Coordinates of C-alpha atoms and ligand atoms in Angstrom, one line a residue:
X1 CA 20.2 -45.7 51.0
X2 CA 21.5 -42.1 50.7
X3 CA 19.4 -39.7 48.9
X4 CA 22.0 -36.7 49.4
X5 CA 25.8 -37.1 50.3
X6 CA 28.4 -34.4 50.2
X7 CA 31.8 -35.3 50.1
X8 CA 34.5 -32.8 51.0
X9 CA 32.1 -30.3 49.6
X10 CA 34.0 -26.7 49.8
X11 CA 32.1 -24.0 48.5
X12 CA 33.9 -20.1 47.7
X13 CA 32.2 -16.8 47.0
X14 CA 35.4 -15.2 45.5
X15 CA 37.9 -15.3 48.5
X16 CA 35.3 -16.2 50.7
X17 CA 34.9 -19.6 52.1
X18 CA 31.4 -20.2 52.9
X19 CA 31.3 -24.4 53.0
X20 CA 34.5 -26.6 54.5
X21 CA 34.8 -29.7 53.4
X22 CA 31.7 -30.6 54.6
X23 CA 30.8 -34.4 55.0
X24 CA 26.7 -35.1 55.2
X25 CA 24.6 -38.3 54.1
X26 CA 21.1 -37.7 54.5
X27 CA 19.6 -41.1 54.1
X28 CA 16.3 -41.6 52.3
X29 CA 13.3 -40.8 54.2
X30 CA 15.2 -39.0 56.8
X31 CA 14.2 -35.7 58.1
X32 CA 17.2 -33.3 58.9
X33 CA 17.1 -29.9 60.9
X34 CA 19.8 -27.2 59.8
X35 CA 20.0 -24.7 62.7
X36 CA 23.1 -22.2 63.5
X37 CA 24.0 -18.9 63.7
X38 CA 23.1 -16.0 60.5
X39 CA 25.9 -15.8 57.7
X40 CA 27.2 -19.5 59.0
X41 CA 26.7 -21.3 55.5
X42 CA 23.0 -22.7 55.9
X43 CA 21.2 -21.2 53.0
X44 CA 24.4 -22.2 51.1
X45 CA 24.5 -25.9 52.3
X46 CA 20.5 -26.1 51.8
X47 CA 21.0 -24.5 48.0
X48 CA 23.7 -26.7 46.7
X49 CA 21.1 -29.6 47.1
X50 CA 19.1 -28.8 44.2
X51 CA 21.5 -26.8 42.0
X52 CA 21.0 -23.5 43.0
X53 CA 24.2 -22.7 44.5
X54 CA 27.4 -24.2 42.3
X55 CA 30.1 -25.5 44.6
X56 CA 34.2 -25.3 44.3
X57 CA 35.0 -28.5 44.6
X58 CA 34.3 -32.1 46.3
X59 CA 31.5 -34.7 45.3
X60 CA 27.8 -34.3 46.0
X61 CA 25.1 -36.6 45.1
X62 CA 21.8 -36.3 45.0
X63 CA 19.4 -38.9 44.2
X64 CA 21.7 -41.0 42.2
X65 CA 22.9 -38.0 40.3
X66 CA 26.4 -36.5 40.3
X67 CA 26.3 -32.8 40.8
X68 CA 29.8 -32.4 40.1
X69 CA 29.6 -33.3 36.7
X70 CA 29.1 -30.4 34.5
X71 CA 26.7 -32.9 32.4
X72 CA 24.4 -33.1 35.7
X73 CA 20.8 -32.2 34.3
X74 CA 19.7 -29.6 37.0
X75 CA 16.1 -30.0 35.4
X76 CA 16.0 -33.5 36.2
X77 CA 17.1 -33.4 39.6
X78 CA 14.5 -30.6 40.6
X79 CA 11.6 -32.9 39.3
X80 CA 12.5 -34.8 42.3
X81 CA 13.7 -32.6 44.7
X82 CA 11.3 -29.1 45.8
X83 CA 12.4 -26.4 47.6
X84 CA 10.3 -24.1 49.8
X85 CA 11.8 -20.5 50.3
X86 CA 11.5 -18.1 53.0
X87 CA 9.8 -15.8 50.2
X88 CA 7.2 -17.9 48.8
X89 CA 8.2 -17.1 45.0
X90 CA 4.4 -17.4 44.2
X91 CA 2.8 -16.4 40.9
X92 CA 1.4 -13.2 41.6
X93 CA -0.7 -13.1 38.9
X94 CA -2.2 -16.5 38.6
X95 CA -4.9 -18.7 41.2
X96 CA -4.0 -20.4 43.9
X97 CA -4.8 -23.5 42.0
X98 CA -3.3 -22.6 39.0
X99 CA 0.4 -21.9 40.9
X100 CA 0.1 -25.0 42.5
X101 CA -0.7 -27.3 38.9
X102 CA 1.2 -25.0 36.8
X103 CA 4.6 -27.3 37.2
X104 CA 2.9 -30.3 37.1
X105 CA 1.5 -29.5 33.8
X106 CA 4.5 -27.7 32.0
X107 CA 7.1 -29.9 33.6
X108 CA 5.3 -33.5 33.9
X109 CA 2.8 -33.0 31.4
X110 CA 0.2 -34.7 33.8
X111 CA -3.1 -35.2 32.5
X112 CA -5.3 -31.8 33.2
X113 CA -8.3 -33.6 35.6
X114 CA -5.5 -35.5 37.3
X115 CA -3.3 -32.6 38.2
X116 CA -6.4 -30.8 39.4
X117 CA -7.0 -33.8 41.6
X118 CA -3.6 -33.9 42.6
X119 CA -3.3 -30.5 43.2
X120 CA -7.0 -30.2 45.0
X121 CA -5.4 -32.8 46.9
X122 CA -2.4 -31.2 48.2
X123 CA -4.4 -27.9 49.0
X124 CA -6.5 -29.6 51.0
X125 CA -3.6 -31.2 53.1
X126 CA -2.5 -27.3 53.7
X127 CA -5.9 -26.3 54.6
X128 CA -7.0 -24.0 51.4
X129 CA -9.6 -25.3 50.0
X130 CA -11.1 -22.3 50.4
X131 CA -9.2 -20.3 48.8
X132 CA -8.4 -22.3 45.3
X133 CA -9.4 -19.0 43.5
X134 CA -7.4 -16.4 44.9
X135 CA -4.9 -14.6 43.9
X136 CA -1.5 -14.6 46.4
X137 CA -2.0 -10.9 47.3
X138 CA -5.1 -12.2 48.8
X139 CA -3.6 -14.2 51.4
X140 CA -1.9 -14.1 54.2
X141 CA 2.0 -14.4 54.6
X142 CA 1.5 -18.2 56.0
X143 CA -1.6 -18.9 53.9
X144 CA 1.5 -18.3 50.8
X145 CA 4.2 -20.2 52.1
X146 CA 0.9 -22.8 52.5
X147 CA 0.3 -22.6 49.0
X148 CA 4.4 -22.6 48.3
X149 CA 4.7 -25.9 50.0
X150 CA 1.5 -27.3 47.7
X151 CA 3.0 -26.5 44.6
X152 CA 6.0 -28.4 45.7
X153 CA 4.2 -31.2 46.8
X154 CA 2.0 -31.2 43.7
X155 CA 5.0 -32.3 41.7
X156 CA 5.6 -35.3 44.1
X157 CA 9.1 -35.3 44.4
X158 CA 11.3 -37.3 46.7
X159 CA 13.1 -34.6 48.8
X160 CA 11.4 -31.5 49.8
X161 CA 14.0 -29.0 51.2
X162 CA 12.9 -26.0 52.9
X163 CA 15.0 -22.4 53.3
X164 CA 14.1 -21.0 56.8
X165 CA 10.4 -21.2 55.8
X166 CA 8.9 -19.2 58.4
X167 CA 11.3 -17.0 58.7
X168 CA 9.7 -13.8 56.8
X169 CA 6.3 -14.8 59.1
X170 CA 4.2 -12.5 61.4
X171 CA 4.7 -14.5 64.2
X172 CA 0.8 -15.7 64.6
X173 CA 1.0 -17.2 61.4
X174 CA 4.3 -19.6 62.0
X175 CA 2.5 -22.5 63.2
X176 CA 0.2 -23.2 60.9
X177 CA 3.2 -23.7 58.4
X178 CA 4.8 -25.9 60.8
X179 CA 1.8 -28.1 61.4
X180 CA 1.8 -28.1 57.7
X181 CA 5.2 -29.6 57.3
X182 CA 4.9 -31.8 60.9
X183 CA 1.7 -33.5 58.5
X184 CA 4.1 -33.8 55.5
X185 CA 6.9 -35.6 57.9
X186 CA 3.7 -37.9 59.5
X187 CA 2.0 -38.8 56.3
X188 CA 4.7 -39.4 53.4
X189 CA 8.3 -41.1 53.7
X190 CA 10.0 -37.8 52.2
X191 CA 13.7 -36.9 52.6
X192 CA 13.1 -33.2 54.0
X193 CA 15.8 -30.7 54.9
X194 CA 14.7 -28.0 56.8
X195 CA 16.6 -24.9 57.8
X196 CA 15.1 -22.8 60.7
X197 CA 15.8 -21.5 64.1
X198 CA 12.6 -23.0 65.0
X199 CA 14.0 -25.5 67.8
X200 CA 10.6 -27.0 69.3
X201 CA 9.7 -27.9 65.9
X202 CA 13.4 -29.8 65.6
X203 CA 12.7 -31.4 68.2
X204 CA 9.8 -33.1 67.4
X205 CA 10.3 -34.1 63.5
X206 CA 13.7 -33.9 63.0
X207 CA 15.4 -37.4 63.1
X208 CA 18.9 -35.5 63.0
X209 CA 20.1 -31.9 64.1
X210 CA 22.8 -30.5 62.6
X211 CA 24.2 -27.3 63.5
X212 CA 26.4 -25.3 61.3
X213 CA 28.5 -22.4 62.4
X214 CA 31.4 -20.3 60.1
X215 CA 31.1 -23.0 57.0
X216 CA 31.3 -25.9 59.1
X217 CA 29.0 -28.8 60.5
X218 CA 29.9 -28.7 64.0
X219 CA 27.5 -31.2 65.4
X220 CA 25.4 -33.8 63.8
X221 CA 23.2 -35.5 66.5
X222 CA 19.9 -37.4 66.8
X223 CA 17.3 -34.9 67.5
X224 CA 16.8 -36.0 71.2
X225 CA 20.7 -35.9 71.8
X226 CA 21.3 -32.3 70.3
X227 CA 19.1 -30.8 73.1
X228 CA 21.4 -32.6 76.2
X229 CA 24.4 -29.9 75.4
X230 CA 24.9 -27.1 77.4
Ligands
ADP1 P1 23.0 -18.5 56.4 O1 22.0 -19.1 55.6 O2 23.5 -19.4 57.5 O3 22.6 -17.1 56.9 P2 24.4 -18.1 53.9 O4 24.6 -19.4 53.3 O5 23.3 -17.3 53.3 O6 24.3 -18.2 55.5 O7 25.7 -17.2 53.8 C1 26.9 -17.7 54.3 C2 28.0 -16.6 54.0 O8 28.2 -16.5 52.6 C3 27.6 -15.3 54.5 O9 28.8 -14.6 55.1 C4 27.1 -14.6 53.3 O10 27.3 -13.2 53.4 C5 28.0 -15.2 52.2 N1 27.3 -15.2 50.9 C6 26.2 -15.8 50.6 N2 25.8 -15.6 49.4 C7 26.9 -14.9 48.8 C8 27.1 -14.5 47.5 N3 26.3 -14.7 46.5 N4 28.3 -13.8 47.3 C9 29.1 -13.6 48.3 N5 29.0 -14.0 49.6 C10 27.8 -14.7 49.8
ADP2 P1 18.8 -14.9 53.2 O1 19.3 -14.8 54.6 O2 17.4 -14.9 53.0 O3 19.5 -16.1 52.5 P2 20.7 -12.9 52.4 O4 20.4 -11.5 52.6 O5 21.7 -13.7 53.2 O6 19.2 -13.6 52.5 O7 21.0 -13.1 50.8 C1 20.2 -12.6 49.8 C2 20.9 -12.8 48.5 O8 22.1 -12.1 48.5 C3 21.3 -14.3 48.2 O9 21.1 -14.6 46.9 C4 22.7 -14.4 48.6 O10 23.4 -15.4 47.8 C5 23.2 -13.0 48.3 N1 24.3 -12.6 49.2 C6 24.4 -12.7 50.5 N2 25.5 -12.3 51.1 C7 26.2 -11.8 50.0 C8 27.5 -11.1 49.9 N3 28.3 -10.9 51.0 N4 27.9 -10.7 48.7 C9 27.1 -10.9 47.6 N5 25.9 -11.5 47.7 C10 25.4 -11.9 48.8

């Protein structure tokens, strides 16, 4: 079943024609890689998914729901679909724990010891236990984007897509995050899209590569396959 198709998706910033007719069915439980050059329409692509970027015109769908109808209930769809950016976008002011059951509670209005549990649960898989009550300045750039991918989690949703996550990352700290999301891809049956220029990790959790260059998808391979060309 697909859990994202884009149909003839074009997408303009005034004059500027950032997505062309792009074509891409992401089945559920799949995990895509989005790799290509800077200023090639990644971010763009990646952002349409959950509503964050409008597009011009085309049909994409996304979990059963029609984002080219202006009716589309961009609330809904990002109960099930997280994003992880390259800047974390934690609460500065607010506990480690508390960013990561703040959604659940607001949003779901889960039951306070069960989001704790939930949450507790999800820091844990990202290895901070120990640092539940923090605040994000103390922590690392990789212990946040740890904590980012949490709170995502913590809302359970059924596509996780990730914006060049360790991007913004002092290089030591880049593969703890990607161990982080290699667990996610071993342990849950997500749909993940993941943008990075990180190509070891596409090649060993990405069921597809896809590589976009000027707007377009110029190569959509198995993972294995996309590392045969020249
Ligand atoms: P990537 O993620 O591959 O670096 P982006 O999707 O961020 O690429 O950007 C694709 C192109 O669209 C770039 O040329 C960028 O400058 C342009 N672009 C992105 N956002 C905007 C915007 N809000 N307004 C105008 N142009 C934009
Ligand atoms: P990133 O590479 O992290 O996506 P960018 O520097 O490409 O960051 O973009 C940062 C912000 O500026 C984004 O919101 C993007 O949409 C916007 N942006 C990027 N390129 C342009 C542009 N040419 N004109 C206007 N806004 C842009």
């Amino acid at each position: 079943m697909a859990m994202i198709e884009f149909k003839k998706v074009n997408k303009y910033y005034g004059d500027f024609h950032a997505l062309k007719n792009i074509d891409l069915k992401v089945n559920q439980g799949e995990v895509v890689v989005v790799i290509g050059p800077s200023g090639s329409g990644k971010s763009t692509l990646i952002r349409t998914i959950n509503g964050l970027e409008s597009f011009s015109d085309g049909q994409l769908i996304v979990n059963g729901m029609d984002l080219s109808d202006k009716k589309a209930d961009l609330n809904t769809l990002r109960r099930d679909v997280g994003m992880v950016f390259q800047h974390f976008n934690l609460y500065e002011n607010k506990t480690v724990l508390e960013n990561v059951m703040l959604a659940p509670r607001l949003v779901l209005k889960r039951d306070e010891e069960e989001n704790k549990k939930i949450a507790m649960k999800y820091l844990e898989l990202v290895g901070l236990t120990e640092k539940v009550d923090s605040k994000p300045r103390q922590l690392s750039g990789g212990q946040k984007q740890r904590v980012a991918i949490a709170r995502s989690l913590a809302m359970r949703p059924k596509v996780m897509l990730f914006d060049e996550p360790t991007s913004a990352l002092d290089p030591e700290m880049i593969d703890d995050v990607l161990n982080v999301i290699k667990k996610i891809v071993e342990t849950t049956e997500m749909t993940m899209v993941v943008v990075t220029h990180e190509m070891g990790f596409a090649r060993e959790v990405a069921d597809r590569v896809i590589f976009v260059d000027d707007g377009t998808i110029v190569e959509d391979d198995p993972a294995e396959e996309f590392y045969h060309h020249p």
